[in-house]
Tab-separated table of C-alpha atoms and ligand atoms in Angstrom:
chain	number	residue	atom	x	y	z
A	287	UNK	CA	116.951	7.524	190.557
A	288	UNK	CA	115.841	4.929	188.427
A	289	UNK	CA	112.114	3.836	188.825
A	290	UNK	CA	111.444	0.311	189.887
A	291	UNK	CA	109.607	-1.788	188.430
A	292	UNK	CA	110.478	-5.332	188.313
A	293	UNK	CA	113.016	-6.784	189.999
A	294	UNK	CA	114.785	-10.176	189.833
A	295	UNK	CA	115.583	-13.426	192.771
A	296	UNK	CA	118.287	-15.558	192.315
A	297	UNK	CA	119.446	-18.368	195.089
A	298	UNK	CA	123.341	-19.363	194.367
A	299	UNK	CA	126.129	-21.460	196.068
A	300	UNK	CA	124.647	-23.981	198.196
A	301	UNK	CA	121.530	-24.425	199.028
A	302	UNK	CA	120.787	-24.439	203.157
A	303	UNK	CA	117.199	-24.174	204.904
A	304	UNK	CA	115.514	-20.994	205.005
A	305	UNK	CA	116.064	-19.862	201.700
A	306	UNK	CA	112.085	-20.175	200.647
A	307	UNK	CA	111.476	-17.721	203.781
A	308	UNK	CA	113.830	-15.016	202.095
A	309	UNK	CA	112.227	-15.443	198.846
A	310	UNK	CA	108.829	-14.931	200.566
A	311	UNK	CA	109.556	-12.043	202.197
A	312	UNK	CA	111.767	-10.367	199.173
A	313	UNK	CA	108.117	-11.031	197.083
A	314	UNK	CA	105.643	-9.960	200.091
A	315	UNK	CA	107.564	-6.913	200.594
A	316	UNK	CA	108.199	-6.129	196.929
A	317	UNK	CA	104.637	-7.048	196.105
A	318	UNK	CA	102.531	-5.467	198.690
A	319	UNK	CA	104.582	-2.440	200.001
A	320	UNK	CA	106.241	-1.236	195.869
A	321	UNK	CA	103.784	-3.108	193.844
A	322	UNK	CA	106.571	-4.460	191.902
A	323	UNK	CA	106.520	-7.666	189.636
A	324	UNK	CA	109.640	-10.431	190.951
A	325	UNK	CA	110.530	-12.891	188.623
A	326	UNK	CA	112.675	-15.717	190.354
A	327	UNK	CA	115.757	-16.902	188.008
A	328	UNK	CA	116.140	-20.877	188.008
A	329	UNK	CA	119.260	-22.139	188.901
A	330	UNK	CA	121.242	-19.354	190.279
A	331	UNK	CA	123.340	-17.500	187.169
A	332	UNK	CA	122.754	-20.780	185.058
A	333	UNK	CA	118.780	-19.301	184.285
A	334	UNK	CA	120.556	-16.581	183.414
A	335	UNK	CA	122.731	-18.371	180.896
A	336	UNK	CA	119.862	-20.337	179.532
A	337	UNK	CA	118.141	-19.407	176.548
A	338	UNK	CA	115.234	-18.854	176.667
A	339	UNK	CA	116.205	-17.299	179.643
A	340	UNK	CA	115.198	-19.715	182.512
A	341	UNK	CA	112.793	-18.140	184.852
A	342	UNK	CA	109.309	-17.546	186.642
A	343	UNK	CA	107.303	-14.311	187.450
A	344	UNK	CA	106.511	-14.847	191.236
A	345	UNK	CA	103.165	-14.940	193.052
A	346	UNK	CA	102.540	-14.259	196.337
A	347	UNK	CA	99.970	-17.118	196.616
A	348	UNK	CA	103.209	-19.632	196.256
A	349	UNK	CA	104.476	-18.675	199.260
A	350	UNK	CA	101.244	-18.740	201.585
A	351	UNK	CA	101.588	-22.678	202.565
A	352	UNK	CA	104.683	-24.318	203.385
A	353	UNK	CA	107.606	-23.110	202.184
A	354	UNK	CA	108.256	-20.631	205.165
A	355	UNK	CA	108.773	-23.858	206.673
A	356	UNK	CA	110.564	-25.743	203.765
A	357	UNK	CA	114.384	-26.032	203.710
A	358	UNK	CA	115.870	-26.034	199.964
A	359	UNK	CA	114.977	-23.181	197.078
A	360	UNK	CA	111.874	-23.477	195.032
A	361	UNK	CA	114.492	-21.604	192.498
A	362	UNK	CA	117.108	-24.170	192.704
A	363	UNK	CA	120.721	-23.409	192.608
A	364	UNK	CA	124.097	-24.265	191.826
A	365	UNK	CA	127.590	-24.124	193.274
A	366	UNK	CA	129.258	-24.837	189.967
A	367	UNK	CA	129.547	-22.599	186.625
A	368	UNK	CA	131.125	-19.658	187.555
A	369	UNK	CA	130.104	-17.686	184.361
A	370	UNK	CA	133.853	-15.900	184.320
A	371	UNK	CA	135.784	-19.503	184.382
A	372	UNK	CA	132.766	-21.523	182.467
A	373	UNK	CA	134.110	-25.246	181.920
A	374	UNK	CA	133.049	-26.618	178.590
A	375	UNK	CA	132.822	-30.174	178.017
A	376	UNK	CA	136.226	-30.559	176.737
A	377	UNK	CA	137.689	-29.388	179.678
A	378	UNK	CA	138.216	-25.710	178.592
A	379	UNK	CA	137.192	-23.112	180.110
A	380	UNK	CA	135.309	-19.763	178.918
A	381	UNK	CA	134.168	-16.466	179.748
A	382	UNK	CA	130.433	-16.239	180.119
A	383	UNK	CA	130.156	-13.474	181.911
A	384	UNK	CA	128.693	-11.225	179.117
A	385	UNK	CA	125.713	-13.959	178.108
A	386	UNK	CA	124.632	-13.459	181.771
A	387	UNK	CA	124.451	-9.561	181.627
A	388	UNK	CA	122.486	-10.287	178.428
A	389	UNK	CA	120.279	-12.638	180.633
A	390	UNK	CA	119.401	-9.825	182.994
A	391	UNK	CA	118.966	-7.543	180.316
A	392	UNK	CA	116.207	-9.607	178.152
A	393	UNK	CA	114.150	-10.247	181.624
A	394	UNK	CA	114.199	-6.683	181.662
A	395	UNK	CA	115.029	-6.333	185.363
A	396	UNK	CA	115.370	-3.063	186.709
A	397	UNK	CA	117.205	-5.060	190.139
A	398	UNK	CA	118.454	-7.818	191.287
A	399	UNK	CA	118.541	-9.301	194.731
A	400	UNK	CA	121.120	-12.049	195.169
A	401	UNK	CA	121.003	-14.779	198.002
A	402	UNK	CA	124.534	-16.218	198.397
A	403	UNK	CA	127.767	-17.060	200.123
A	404	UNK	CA	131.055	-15.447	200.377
A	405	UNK	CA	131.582	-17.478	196.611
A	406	UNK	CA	128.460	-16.541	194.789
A	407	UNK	CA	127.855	-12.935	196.119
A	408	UNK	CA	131.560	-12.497	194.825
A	409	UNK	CA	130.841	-13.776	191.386
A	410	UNK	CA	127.438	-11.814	191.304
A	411	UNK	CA	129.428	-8.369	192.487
A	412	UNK	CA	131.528	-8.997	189.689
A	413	UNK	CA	128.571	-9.153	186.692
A	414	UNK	CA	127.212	-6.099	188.590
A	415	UNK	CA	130.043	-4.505	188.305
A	416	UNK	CA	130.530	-4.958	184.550
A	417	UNK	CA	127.438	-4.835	183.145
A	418	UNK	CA	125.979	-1.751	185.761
A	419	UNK	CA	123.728	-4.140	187.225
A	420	UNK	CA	121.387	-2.704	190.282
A	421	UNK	CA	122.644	-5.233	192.746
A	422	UNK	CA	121.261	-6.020	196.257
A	423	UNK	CA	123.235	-9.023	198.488
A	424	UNK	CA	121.437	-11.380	201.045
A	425	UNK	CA	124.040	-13.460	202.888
A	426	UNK	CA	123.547	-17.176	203.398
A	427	UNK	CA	125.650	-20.155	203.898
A	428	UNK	CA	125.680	-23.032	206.726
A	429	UNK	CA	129.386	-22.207	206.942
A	430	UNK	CA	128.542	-19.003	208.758
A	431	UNK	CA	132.183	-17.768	207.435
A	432	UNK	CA	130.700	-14.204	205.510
A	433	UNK	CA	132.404	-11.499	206.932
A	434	UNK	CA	130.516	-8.261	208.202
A	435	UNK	CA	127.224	-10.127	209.320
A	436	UNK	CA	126.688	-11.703	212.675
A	437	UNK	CA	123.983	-13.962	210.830
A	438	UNK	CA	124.041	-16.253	207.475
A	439	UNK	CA	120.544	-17.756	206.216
A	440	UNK	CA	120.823	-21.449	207.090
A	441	UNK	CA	123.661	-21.363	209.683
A	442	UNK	CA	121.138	-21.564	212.753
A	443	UNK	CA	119.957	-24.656	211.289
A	444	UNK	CA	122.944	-26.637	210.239
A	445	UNK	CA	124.021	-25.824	213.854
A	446	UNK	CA	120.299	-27.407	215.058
A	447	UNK	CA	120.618	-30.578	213.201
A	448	UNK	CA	124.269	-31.003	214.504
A	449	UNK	CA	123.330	-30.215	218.130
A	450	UNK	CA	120.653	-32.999	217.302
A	451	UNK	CA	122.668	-35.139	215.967
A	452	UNK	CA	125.586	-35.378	219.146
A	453	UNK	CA	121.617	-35.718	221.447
A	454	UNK	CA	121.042	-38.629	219.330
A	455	UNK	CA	124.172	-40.018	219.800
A	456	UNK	CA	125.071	-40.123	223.634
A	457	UNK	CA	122.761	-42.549	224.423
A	458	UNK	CA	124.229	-45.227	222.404
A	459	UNK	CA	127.630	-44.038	223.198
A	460	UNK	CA	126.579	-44.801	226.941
A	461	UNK	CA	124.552	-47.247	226.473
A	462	UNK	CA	127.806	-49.318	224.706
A	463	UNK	CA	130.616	-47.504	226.161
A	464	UNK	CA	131.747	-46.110	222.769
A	465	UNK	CA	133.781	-43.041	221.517
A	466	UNK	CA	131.636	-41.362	218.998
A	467	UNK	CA	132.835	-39.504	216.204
A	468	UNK	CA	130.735	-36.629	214.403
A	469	UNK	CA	131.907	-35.217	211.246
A	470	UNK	CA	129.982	-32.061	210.170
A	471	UNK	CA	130.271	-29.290	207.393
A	472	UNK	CA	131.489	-25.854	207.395
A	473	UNK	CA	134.045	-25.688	204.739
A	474	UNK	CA	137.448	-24.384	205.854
A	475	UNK	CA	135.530	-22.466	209.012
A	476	UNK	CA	134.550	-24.652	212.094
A	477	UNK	CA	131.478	-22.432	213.319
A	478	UNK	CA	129.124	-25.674	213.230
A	479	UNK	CA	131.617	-27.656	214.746
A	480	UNK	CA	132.319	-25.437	217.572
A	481	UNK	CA	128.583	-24.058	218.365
A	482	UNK	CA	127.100	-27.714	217.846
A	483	UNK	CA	130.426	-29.407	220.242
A	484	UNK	CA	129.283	-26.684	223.027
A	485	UNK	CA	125.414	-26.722	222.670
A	486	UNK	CA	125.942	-30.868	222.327
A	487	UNK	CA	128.214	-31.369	224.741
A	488	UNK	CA	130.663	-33.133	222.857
A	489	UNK	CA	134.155	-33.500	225.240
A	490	UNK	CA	136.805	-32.825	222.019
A	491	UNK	CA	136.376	-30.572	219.162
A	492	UNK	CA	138.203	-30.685	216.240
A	493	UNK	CA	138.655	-27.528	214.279
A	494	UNK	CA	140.838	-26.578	211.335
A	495	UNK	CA	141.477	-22.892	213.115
A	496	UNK	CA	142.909	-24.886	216.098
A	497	UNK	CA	146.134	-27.336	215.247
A	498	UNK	CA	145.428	-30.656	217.119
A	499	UNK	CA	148.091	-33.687	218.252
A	500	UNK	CA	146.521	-36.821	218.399
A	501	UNK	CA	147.824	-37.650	221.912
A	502	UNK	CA	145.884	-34.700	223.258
A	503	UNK	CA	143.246	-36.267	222.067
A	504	UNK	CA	143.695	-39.632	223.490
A	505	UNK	CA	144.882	-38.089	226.854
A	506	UNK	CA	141.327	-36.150	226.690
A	507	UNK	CA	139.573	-39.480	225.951
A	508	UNK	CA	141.601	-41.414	229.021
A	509	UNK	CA	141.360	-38.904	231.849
A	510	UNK	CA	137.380	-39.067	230.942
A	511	UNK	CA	137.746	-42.455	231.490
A	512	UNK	CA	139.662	-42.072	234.790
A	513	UNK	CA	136.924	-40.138	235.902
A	514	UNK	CA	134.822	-43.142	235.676
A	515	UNK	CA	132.865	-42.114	232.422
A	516	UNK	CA	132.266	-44.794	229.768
A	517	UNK	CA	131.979	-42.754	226.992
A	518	UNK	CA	132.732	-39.308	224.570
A	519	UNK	CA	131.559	-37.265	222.351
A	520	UNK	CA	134.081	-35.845	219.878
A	521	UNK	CA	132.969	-33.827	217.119
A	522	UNK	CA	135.277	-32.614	214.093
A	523	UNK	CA	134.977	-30.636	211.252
A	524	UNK	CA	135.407	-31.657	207.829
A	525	UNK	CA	138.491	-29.238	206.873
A	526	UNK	CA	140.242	-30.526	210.054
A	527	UNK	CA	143.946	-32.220	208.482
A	528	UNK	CA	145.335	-35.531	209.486
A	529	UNK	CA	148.204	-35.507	211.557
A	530	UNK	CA	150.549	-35.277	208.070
A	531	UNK	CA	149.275	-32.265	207.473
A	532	UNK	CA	147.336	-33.211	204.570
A	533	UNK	CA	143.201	-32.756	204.100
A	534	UNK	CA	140.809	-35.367	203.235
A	535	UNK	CA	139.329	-34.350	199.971
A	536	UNK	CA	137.382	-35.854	197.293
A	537	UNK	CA	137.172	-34.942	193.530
A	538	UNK	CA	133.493	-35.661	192.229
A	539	UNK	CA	132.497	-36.780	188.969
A	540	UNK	CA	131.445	-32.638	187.871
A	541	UNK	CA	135.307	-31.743	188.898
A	542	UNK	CA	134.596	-29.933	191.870
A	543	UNK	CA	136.873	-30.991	195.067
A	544	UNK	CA	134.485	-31.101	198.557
A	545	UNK	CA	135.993	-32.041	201.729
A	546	UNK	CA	134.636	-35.266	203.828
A	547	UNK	CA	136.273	-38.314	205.472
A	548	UNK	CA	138.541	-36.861	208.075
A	549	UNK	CA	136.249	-38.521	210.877
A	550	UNK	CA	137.079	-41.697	210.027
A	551	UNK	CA	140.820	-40.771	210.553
A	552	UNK	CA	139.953	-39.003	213.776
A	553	UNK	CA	138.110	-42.532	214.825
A	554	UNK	CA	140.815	-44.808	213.511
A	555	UNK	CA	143.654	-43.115	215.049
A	556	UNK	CA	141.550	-42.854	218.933
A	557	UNK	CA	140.861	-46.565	218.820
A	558	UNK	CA	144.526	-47.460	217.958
A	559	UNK	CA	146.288	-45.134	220.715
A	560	UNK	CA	143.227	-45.650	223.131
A	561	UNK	CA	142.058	-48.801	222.867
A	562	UNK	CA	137.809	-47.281	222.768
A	563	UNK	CA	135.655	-48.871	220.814
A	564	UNK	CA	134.588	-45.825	218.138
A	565	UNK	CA	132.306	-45.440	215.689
A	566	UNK	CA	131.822	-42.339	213.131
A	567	UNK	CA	128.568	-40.236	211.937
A	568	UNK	CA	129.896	-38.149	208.967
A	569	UNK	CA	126.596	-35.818	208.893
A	570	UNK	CA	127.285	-34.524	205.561
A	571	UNK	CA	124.045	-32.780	203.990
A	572	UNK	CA	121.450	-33.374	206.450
A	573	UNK	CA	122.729	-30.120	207.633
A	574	UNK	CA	121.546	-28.314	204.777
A	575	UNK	CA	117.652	-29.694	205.144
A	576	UNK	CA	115.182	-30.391	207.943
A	577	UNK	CA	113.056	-27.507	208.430
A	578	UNK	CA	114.495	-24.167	209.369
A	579	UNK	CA	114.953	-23.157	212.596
A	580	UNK	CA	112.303	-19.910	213.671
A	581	UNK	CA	116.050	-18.199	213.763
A	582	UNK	CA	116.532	-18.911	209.990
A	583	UNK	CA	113.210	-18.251	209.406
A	584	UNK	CA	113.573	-15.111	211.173
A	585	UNK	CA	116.486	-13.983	209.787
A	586	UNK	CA	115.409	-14.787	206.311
A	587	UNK	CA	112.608	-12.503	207.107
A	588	UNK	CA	114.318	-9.618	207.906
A	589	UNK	CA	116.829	-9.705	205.209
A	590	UNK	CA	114.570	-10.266	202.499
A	591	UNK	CA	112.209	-7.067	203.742
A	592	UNK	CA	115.329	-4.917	204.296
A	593	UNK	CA	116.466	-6.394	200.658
A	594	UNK	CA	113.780	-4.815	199.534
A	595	UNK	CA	113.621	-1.390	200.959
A	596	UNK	CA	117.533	-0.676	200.172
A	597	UNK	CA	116.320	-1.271	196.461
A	598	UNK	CA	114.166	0.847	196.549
A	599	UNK	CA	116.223	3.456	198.168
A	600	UNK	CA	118.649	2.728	195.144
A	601	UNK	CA	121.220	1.560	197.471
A	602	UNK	CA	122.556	-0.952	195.046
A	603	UNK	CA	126.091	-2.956	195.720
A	604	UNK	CA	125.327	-3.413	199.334
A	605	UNK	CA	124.587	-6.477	201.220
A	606	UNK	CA	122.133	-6.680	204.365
A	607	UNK	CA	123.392	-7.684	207.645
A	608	UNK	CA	122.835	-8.270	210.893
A	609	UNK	CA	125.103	-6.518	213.926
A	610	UNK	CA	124.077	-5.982	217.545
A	611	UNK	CA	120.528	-6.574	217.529
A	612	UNK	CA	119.431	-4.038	214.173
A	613	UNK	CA	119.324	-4.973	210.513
A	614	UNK	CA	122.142	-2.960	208.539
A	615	UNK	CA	123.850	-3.012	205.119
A	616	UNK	CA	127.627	-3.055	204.100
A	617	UNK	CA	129.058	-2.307	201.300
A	618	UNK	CA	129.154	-5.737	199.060
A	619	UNK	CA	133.011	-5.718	197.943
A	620	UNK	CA	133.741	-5.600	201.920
A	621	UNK	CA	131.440	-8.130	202.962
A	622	UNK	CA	132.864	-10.845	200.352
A	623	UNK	CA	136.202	-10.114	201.036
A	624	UNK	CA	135.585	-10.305	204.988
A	625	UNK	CA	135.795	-14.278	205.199
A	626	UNK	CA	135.299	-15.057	209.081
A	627	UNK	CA	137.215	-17.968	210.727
A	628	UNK	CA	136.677	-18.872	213.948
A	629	UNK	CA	138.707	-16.871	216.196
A	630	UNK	CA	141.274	-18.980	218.238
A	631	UNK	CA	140.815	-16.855	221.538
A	632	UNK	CA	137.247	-15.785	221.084
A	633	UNK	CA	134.501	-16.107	223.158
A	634	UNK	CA	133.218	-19.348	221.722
A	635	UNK	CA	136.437	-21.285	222.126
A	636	UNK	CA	137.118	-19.514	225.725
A	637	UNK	CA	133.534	-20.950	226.838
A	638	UNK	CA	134.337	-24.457	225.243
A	639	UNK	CA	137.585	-24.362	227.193
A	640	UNK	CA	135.857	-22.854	230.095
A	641	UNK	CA	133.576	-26.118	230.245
A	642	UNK	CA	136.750	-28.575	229.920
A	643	UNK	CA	136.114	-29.290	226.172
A	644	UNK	CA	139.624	-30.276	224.864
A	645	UNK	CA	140.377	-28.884	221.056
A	646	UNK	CA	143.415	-31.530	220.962
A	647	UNK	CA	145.981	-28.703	221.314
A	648	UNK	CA	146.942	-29.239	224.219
B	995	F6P	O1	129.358	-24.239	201.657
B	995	F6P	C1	128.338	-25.081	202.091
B	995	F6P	C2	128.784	-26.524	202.066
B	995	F6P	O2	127.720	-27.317	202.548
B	995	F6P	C3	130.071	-26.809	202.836
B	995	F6P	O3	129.866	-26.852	204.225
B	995	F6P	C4	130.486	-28.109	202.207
B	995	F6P	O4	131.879	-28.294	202.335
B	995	F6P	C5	130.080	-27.923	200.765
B	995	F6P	O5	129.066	-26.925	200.737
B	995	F6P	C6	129.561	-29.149	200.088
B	995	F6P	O6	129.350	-28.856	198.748
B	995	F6P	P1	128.481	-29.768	197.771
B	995	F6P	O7	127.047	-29.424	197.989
B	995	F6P	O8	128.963	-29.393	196.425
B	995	F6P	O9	128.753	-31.194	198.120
């Protein structure tokens, strides 16, 4: 087995709160139980790409203060570039893939540890896989939707600030007899939607696992009113489709298509078959801030110690986990490829039901 010296952090995909935790514990561990040397790449595979190569030795003494409490990456990151599809300025597009091998190569890492999503650990297996890279995964995403792990860095928070969000909002809904709409993240999975709804209380929950008619809807929204309340709470999430079948999606300036806006469908189409007075909160990337929940903190925690220890077992193309209660690592090319929707008749969507939460279906 190789020896260890000097490993490498990278943070890629989007950013989400609790990221700094995992990079503290990745250099504690590494630091005080291997006496290794971690150098933290800027920018996810982009500091790799750089020359010089774009990147910081790390000291323990950074992480003593606030960041275990600090949502974002001291790194940075970036949820564009894939080095195997590299878009030039003209519009082409490129293989890069080698120049980031190189990267590794000049900083003269004997590991890497990668924190990312279901994208970016994919893209990451692949350089590993190419260039023989020593490769360690540490899952994160708000969108919870990485297959193989009960628990994502970030997703405990994005679910926080969403719960916080529908707390914030039922008093004014009361207070003016409203129908409040909350659009939240999650990509194509509705985890936050459906954890937040419960946790918030919200009475309809939109998800794009769950097909929803508009007149379920309504009917949901009158029979509250029947019952003599004066307002709801419906929350949706962003990959939910209008009625036509057909997202709402935006192409930004950089080319990259995100998803936001179906709220204000979901709020239009209520007040025209019901008659309510709505108004809509599209949450959009407060979810990703605010400080991380002692759960993301936690998790981070473990993941970034365990990170650790499997590299220096030389257990290399395996991300850590987290299944019934223990810390545990899966082979990397499963985890990527185990994308997690919500499940239609799991427990989750049997409580909602259970508590006479309508998901517009029927
Ligand atoms: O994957 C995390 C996520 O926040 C999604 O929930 C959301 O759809 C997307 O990233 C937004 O991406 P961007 O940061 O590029 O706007």
């Amino acid at each position: 087995m190789a020896e260890i010296r000097r490993i490498g952090i990278l943070t890629s995909g989007g950013d989400c709160a609790g990221l700094n935790a995992a990079l503290r514990a990745v250099v504690y561990r590494a630091v005080d139980g291997y006496g290794w040397e971690v150098v933290g790449i800027h920018q996810g595979t982009a500091g790799l790409l750089a020359r010089p190569v774009d990147a910081e030795v790390l000291e323990k003494s950074q992480f003593t203060g606030m960041l275990l409490r600090t949502a974002g990456t001291i790194l940075g990151t970036t949820n564009k570039g894939d080095p195997f599809d590299y878009p030039l300025a003209d519009g082409s597009r490129i293989d890069r893939s080698e120049e980031v091998i190189d990267g590794y190569r000049q900083l003269g890492l004997d590991a890497l540890i990668g924190i990312g999503g279901d994208g970016s650990l994919d893209i990451l297996r692949r350089l590993a896989v190419q260039g023989g890279l020593n490769l360690v995964g540490i899952p994160k995403t708000i969108d919870n939707d990485l297959g193989h792990t009960e628990v994502s860095i970030g997703y405990a928070t994005a679910v926080n600030v969403a719960t916080d969000a529908l707390d914030h909002l039922q008093p004014t809904a009361a207070s003016h007899s409203r129908v409040m709409v909350l659009e939240v993240m999650g990509r194509d999975a509705g985890h936050i939607a459906l954890s937040a709804g419960i946790a918030g209380g919200a009475d309809v929950i939109l998800i794009p696992e769950i097909p929803y008619q508009i007149a379920h809807v309504a009917a949901k929204i009158d029979a509250l009113k029947q019952q003599g309340r004066n307002f709801a709470l419906v929350m949706v999430a962003e990959a939910v489709k209008r009625e036509d079948g057909e997202p709402v999606m935006h192409t930004q300036a950089s080319g990259a298509v995100t998803y936001g806006g179906i709220g204000h469908y979901i709020s239009e189409r209520i007040s025209e078959i019901t008659g309510a007075e709505t108004r809509i909160t599209v949450l959009g990337h407060v979810q990703r801030g605010g400080m991380p929940t002692p759960r993301d903190r936690l998790m981070a925690s473990v993941f970034g110690v365990h990170a650790v220890d499997l590299v220096a077992r030389g257990a290399f193309d395996r991300m850590v986990a987290w299944t019934g209660r223990q810390v545990v690592d899966v082979p990397l090319a499963d985890a990527v490829a185990g994308y997690r929707a919500v499940e239609p008749e799991g427990a989750l969507v049997r409580t909602a039901r259970g508590l006479g939460i309508s998901f517009g279906d029927r």
